[in-house]
Short mmCIF file of C-alpha atoms and ligand atoms in Angstrom, two decimals:
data_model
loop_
_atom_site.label_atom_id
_atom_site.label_comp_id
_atom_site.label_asym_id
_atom_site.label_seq_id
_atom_site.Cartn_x
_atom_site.Cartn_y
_atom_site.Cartn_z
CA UNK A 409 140.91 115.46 98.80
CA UNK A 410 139.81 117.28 102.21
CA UNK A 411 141.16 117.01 104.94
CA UNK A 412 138.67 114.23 107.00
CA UNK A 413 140.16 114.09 110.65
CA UNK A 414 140.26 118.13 110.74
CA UNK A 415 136.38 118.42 110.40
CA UNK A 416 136.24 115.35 112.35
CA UNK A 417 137.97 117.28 114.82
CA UNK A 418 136.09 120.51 114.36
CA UNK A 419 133.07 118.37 115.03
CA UNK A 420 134.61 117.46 118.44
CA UNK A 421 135.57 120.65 119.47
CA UNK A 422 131.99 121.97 118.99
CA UNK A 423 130.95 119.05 121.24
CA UNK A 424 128.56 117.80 118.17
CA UNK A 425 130.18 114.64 117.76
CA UNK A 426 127.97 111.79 117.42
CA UNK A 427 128.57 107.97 118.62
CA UNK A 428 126.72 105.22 118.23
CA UNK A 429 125.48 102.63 121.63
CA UNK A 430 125.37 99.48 120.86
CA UNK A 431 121.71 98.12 122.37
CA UNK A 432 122.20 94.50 123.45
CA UNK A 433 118.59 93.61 123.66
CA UNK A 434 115.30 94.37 121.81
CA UNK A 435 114.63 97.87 121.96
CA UNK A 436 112.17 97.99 124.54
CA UNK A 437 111.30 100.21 127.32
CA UNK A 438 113.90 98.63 129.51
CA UNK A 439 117.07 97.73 127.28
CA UNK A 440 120.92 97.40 127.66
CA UNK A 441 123.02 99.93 126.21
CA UNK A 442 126.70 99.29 125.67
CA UNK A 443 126.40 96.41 128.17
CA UNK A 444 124.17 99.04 131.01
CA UNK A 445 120.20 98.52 131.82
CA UNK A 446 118.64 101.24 130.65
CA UNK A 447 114.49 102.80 131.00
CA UNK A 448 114.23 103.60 127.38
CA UNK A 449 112.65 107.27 126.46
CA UNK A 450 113.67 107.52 123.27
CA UNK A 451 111.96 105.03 120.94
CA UNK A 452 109.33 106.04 118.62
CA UNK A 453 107.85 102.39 119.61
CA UNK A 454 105.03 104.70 120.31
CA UNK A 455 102.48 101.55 120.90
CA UNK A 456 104.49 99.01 122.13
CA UNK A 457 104.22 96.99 118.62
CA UNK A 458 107.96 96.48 117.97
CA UNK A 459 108.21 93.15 120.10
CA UNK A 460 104.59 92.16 120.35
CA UNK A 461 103.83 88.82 120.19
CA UNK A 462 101.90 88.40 116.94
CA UNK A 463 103.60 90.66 115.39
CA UNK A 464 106.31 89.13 115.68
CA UNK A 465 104.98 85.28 114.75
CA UNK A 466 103.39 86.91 111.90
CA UNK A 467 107.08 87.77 110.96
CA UNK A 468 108.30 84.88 111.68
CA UNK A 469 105.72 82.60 109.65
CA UNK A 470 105.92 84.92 106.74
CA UNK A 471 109.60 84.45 106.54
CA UNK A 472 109.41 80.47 106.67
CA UNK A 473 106.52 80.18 103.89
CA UNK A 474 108.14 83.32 101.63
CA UNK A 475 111.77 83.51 103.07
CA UNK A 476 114.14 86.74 103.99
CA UNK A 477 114.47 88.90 101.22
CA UNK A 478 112.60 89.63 98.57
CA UNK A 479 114.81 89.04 95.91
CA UNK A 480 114.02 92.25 93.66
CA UNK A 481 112.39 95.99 93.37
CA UNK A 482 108.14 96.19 93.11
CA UNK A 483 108.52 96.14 89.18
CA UNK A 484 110.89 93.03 88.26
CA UNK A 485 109.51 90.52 90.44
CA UNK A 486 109.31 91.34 94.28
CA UNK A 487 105.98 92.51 95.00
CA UNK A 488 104.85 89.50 96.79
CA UNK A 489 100.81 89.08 97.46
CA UNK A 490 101.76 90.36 101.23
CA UNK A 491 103.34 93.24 100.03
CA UNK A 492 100.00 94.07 98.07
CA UNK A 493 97.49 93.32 100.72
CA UNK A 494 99.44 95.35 103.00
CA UNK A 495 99.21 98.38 100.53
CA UNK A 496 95.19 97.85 100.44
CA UNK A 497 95.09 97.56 103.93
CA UNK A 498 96.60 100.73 104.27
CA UNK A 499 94.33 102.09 101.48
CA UNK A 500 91.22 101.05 103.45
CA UNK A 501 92.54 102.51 106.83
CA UNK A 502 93.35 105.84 105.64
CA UNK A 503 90.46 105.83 103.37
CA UNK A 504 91.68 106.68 99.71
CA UNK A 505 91.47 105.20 96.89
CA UNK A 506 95.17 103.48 96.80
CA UNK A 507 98.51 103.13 98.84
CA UNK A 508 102.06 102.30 98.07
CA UNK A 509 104.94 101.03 99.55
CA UNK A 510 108.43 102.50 100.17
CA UNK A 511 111.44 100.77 102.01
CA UNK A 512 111.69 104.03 103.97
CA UNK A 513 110.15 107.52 104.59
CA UNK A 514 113.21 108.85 103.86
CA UNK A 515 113.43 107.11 100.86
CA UNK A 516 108.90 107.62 100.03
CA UNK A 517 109.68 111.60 100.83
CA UNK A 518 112.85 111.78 98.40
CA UNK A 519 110.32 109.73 95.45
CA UNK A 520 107.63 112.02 96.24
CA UNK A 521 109.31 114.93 94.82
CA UNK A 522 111.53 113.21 92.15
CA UNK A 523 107.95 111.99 90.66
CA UNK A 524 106.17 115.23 91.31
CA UNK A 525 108.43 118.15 90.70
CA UNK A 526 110.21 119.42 88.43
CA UNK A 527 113.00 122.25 88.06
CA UNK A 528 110.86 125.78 88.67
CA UNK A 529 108.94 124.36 90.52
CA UNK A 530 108.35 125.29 94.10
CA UNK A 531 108.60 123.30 96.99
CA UNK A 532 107.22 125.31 99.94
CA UNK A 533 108.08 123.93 103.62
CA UNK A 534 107.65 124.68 107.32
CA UNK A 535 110.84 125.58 108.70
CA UNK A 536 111.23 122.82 111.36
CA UNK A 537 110.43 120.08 108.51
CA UNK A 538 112.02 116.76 109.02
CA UNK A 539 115.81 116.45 106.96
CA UNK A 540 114.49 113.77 104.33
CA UNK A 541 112.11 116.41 103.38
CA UNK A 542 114.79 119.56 102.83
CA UNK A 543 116.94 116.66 101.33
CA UNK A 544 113.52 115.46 98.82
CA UNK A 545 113.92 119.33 97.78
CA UNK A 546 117.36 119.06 96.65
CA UNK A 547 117.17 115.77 95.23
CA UNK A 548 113.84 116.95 92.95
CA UNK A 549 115.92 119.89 91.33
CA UNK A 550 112.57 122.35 92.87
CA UNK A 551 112.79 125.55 94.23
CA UNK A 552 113.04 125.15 97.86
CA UNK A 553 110.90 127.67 100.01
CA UNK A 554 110.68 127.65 103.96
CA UNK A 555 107.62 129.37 105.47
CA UNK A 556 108.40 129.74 109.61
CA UNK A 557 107.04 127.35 111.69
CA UNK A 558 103.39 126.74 111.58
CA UNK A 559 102.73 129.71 109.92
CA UNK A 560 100.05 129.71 107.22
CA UNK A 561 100.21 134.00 106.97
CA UNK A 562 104.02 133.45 106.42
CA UNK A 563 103.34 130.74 103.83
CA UNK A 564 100.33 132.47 102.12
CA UNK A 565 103.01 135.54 101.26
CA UNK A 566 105.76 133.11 100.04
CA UNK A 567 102.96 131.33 97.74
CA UNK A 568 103.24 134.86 96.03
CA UNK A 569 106.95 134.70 95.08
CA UNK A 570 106.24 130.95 93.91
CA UNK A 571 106.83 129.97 90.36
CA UNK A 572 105.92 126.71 88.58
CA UNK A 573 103.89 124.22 89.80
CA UNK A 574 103.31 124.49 93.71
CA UNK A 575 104.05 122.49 96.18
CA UNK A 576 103.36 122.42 100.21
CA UNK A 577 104.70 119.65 102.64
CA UNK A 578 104.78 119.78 105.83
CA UNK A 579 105.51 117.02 108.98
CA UNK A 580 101.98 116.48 110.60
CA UNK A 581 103.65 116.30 114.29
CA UNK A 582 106.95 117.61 114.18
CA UNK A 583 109.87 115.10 115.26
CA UNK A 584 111.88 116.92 117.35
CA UNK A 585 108.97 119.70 119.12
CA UNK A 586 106.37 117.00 119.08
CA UNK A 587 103.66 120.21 118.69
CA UNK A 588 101.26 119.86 115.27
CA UNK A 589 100.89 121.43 111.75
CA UNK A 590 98.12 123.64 111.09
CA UNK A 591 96.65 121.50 108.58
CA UNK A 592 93.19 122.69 108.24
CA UNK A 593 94.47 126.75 107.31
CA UNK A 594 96.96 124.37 105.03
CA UNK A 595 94.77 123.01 103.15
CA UNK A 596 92.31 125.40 102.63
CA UNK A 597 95.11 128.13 101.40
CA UNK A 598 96.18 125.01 99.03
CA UNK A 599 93.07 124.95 97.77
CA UNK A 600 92.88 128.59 97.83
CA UNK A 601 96.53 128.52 95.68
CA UNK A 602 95.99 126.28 93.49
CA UNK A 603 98.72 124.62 95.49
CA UNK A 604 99.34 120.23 96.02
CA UNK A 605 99.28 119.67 99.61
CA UNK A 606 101.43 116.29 100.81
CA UNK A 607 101.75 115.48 104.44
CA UNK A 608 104.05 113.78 106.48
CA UNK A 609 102.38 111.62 109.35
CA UNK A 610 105.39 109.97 110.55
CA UNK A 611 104.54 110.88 114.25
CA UNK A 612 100.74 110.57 114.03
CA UNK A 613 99.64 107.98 111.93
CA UNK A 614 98.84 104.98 114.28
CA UNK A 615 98.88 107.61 117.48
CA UNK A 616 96.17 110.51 116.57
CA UNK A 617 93.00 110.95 115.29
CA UNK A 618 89.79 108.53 115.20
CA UNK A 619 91.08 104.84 115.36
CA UNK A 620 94.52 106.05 115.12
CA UNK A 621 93.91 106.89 111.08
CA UNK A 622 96.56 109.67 112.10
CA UNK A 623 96.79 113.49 112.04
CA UNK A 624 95.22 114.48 108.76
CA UNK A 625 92.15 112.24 109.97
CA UNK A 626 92.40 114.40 113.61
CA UNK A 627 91.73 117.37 111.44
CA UNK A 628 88.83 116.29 110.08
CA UNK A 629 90.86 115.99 106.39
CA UNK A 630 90.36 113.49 103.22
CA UNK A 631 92.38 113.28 100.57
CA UNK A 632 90.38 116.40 98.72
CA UNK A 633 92.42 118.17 101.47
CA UNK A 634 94.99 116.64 101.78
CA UNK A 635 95.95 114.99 98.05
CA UNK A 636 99.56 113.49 99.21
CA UNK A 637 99.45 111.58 102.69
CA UNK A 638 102.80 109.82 103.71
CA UNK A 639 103.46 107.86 106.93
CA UNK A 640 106.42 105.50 108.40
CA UNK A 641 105.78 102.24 109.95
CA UNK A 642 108.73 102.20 111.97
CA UNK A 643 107.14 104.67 114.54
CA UNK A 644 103.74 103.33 115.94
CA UNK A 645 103.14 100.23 114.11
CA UNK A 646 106.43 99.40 115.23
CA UNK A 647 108.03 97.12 112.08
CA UNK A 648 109.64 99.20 108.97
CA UNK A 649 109.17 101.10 105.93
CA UNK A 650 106.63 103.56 104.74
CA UNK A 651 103.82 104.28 102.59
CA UNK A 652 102.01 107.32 100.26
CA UNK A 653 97.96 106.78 100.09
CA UNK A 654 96.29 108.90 97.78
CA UNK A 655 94.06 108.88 94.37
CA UNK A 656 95.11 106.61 91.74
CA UNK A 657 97.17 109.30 89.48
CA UNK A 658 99.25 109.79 92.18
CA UNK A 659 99.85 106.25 92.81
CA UNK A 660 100.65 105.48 89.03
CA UNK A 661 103.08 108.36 88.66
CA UNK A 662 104.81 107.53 91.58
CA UNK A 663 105.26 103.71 90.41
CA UNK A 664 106.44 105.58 87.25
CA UNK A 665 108.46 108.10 88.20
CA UNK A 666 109.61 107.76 91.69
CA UNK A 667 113.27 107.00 91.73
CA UNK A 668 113.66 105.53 95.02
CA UNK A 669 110.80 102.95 94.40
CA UNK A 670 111.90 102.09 91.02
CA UNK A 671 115.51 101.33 91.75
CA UNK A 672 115.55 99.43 95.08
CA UNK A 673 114.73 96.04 95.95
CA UNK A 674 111.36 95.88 97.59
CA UNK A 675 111.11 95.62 101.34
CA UNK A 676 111.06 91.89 102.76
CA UNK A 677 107.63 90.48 102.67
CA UNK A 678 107.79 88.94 105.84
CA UNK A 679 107.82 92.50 107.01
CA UNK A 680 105.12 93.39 105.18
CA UNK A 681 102.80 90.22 107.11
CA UNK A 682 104.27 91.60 110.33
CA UNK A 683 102.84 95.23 109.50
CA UNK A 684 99.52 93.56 108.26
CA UNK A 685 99.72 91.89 112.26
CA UNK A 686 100.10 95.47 113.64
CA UNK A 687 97.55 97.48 112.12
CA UNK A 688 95.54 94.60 112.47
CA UNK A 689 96.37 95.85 116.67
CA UNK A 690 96.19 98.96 115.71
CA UNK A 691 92.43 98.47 114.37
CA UNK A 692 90.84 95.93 117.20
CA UNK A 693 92.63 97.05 120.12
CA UNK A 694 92.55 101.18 121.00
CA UNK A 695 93.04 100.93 124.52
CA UNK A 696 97.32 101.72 123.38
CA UNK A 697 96.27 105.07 122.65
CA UNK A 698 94.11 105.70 125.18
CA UNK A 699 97.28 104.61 127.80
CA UNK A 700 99.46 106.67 126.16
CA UNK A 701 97.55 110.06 126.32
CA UNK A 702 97.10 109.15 129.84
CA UNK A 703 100.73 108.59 130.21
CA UNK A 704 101.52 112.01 128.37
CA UNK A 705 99.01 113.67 130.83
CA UNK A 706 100.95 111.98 133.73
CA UNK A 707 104.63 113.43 132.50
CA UNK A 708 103.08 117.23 131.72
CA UNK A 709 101.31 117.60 134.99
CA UNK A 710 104.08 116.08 136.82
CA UNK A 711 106.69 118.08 135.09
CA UNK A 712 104.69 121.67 135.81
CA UNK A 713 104.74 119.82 139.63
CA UNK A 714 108.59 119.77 139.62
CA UNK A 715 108.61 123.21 137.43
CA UNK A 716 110.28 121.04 134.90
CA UNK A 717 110.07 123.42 131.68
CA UNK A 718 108.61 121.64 128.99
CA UNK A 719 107.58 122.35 125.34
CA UNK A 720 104.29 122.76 123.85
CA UNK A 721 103.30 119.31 122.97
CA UNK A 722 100.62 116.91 123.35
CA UNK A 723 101.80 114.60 121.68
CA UNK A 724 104.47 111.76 122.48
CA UNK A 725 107.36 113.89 121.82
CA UNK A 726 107.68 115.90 124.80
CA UNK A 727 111.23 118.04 124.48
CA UNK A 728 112.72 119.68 127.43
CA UNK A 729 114.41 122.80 125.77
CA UNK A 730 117.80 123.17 127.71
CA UNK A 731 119.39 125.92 124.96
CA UNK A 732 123.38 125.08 124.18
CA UNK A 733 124.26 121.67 123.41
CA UNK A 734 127.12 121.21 126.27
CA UNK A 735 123.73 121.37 128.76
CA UNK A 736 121.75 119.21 127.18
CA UNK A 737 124.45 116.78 126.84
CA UNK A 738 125.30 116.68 130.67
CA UNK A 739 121.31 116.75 131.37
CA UNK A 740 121.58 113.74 129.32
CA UNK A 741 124.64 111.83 130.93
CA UNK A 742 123.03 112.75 134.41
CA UNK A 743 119.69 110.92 133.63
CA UNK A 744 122.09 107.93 132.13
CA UNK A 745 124.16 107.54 135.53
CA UNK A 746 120.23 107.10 136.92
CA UNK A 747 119.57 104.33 134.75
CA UNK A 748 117.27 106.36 132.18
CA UNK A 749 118.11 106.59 128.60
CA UNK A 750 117.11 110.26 127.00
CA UNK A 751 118.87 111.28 123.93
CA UNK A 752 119.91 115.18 123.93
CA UNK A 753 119.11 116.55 120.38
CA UNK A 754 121.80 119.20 119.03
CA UNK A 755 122.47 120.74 116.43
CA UNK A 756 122.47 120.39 112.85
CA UNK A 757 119.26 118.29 114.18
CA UNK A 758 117.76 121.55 115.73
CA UNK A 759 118.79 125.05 115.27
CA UNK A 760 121.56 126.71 116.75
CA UNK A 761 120.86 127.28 120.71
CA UNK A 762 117.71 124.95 120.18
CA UNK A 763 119.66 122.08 121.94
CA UNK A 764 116.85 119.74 123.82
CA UNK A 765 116.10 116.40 125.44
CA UNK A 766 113.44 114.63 123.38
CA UNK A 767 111.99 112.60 125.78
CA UNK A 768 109.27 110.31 123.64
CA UNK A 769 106.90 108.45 125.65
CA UNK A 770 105.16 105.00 124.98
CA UNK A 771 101.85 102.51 125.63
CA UNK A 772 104.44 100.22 127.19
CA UNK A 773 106.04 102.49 130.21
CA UNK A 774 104.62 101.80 133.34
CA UNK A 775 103.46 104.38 135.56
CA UNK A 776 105.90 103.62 138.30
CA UNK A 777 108.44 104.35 134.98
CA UNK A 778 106.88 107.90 134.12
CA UNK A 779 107.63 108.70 138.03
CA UNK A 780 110.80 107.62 138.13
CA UNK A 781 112.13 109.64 134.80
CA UNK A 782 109.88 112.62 136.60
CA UNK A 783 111.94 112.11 139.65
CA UNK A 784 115.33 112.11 137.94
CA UNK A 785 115.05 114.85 135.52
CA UNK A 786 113.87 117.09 138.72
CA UNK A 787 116.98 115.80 140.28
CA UNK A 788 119.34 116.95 136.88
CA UNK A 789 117.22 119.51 135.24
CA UNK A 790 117.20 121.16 138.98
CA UNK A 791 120.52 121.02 139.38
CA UNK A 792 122.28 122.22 136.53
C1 PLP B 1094 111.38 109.18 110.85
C2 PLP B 1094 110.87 110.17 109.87
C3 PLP B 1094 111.05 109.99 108.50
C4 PLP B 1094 111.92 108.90 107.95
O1 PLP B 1094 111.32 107.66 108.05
P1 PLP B 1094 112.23 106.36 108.02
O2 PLP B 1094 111.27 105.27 107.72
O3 PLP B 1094 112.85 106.25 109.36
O4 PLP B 1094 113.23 106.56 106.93
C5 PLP B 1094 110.44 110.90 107.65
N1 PLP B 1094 109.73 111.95 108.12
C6 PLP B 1094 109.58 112.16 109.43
C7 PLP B 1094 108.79 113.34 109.89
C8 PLP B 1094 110.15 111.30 110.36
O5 PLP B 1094 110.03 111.52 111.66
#
C-alpha cells in the first residue's frame, strides 16, 4: 500500500494542504468560523436565498407533510409530486421542452457524459473547465480534448483531430476567473461541426441574463443552440442539487442511461419545495440582481481606486490574482485577522503560479460591507 503520511507530508511542504473551518452559524454574509465572526466573501449565496424566510418555511412544511428523506432513487419510488413540479418549473423558466433532476452538478455533469458518450468519442473542453467536468470525461471512457481558454479558433482546429461523436462543454461563467464563455462563436461552430453543445450555468443561472434565465439566455441562445443546458441550485437559488433542461430525447436517455441518476437515492423533496420557494423569488422579485451588479460595480471601481489588481470579470466572482500560493495564503490570513473571510484558491484548483483570492460577492452585503473588504484588502494587498 502507499505510503499516506509521506504525500500527506509532501502536500504540507508545498503549502497546499487543505483544512476544513468549522462555520458555527448559517452561512451568511456575517458568520462564525471556528468560533471567530467573520464578513463572509466566499459563498456562492449569490442572491441571498440560502436563509430566506420562505424558503426556508417552504422547507420546513415540505418536510412535516412528506418527511426527510426520500426513501429511494427517481425510478423505484422517490420521485415525489414536488420533485416533478420542480423539474417543470425549471422546464418553463429556461424554456425547453423538459428538465431533470440530479442530487448534484457534480454528480448531473458525470451522468451527462456516461449517458451521452461513448469510448471514441470526443469530449472537447475549455481549459479552465470546472473538475466535475474533466472528471465526467474520465468517467464516460471519451476522448478528452482541451481547447485554451475561451478560444473558439483553438477549438475549431481541435474539432479537426476529433473522432467519434463530438462533444463541446464548457462552464458558462467560469468558477474560479468569474469572466464568461464565448457561447454564441460556440454554438454556431457546433452547429457548424456537427458538434452537441452542453453548457454548464452553475455561476449564471439565477444571476445573468433576462429574469435571471442564466447565461445561455444572456446570449441570446435556445436550446437549438445550446442542446444540453445544466445548472446547480446550490449557487443562486441558494438550496441544493442540480438540473439538465433540454428536448425530450435528451431527457429520456439520461433517465436511461445516466449512471449517477439511476443509482442514487433521489434528493429530499422537501428540498425540492424549498427550490420551488426560490425560483418562485427568483421570478417575482429582480431587484437581487439588480443590487448585486451594483454591488460588483461598487468593488471594481473601488478596487481600480486603491490600484487593487483585479481580474477580468463582471460577474460575482471577482479574483484578485496574487501568483504563488504562499502570497495568496498570507493575503488571505491578513484579511482574516480583519474580520473578513476570503478563501485563497491554489493549486490543483488553478494552475501552477495562478494562486488567487476569489472574492464572490452577494445581494445580501451591505454597502458599508463592500467598503470595508475594499479598505482591508488595500491595507494587505498593499502591503505585501
Ligand atoms: C459548483 C459547480 C459544480 C458542482 O455543483 P455541485 O452541485 O456543487 O456538485 C459544477 N460545475 C460548476 C461550474 C460549478 O461551479
Amino acid at each position: 500500500m502507499r505510503d499516506l503520511g509521506a504525500a500527506l507530508q509532501r502536500r504540507r511542504a508545498e503549502g497546499l494542504y487543505r483544512r476544513r473551518r468549522i462555520a458555527g452559524r448559517a452561512p451568511a454574509v456575517e458568520t462564525v468560523i471556528d468560533g471567530e465572526r467573520l464578513l463572509c466573501f466566499t459563498s456562492n449565496d449569490y442572491l441571498g436565498l440560502a436563509g430566506h424566510p420562505s424558503v426556508v418555511a417552504a422547507f420546513v412544511e415540505a418536510a412535516r407533510e412528506w418527511g426527510v428523506g426520500a426513501g429511494a432513487a427517481h425510478l423505484v419510488n422517490g420521485h415525489t409530486r414536488l420533485h416533478h413540479e420542480l423539474e417543470e418549473a425549471l422546464a418553463d423558466f429556461t424554456g425547453r421542452p423538459r428538465a431533470l433532476l440530479f442530487s448534484s452538478g457534480y454528480m448531473a455533469n458525470l451522468g451527462i457524459a456516461s449517458a451521452l458518450c461513448r469510448r471514441g468519442d470526443s469530449l472537447m473542453q475549455d481549459r479552465l473547465n470546472h473538475a466535475s467536468l474533466l472528471d465526467a470525461a474520465r468517467f464516460s471512457g471519451a476522448r478528452l480534448l482541451r481547447y485554451a481558454h475561451r478560444d473558439a479558433a483553438d477549438l475549431a482546429r481541435r474539432l479537426d483531430d476529433a473522432r467519434g461523436e463530438k462533444l463541446i462543454v464548457s462552464d458558462a461563467v467560469f468558477s474560479m476567473d468569474g469572466d464568461v464563455a464565448p457561447l454564441a462563436e460556440l454554438a454556431r461552430l457546433a452547429r457548424a461541426r456537427d458538434a452537441w453543445l452542453w453548457i454548464d450555468d452553475a455561476h449564471g443561472f439565477g444571476v445573468l441574463g433576462p429574469g435571471g434565465r442564466g447565461s445561455v439566455a444572456a446570449a441570446g441562445l435556445d436550446g437549438a443552440g445550446v442542446p444540453i443546458l445544466m445548472a446547480t441550485l446550490g449557487k443562486a437559488l441558494g438550496v441544493a442539487g442540480a438540473f439538465v433542461a433540454g428536448d425530450e430525447a435528451l431527457i429520456e436517455t439520461l433517465i436511461q442511461f445516466a449512471r449517477t441518476y439511476v443509482y442514487t437515492t433521489a434528493q429530499p423533496p422537501a428540498q425540492a419545495a424549498a427550490t420551488l420557494a426560490a425560483l418562485a423569488l427568483l421570478r417575482d422579485e429582480s431587484w437581487r440582481r439588480g443590487r448585486l451588479r451594483a454591488l460588483i460595480q461598487r468593488f471594481r471601481a473601488g478596487a481600480a481606486e486603491r490600484g487593487l489588481p483585479l481580474m477580468d470579470s463582471e460577474t460575482a466572482i471577482q479574483p484578485l490574482p496574487a501568483g504563488d500560493a504562499a502570497r495568496a495564503s498570507a493575503w488571505s490570513e491578513g484579511l482574516r485577522r480583519r474580520g473578513i473571510l476570503v478563501s485563497a484558491i491554489r493549486p490543483p484548483t488553478v494552475p501552477e503560479g495562478g494562486a488567487r483570492l476569489r472574492v464572490t460577492l452577494s445581494a445580501a452585503h451591505q454597502e458599508a460591507q463592500v467598503d470595508r473588504l475594499l479598505d482591508a484588502l488595500g491595507e494587505v494587498v498593499g502591503c505585501a
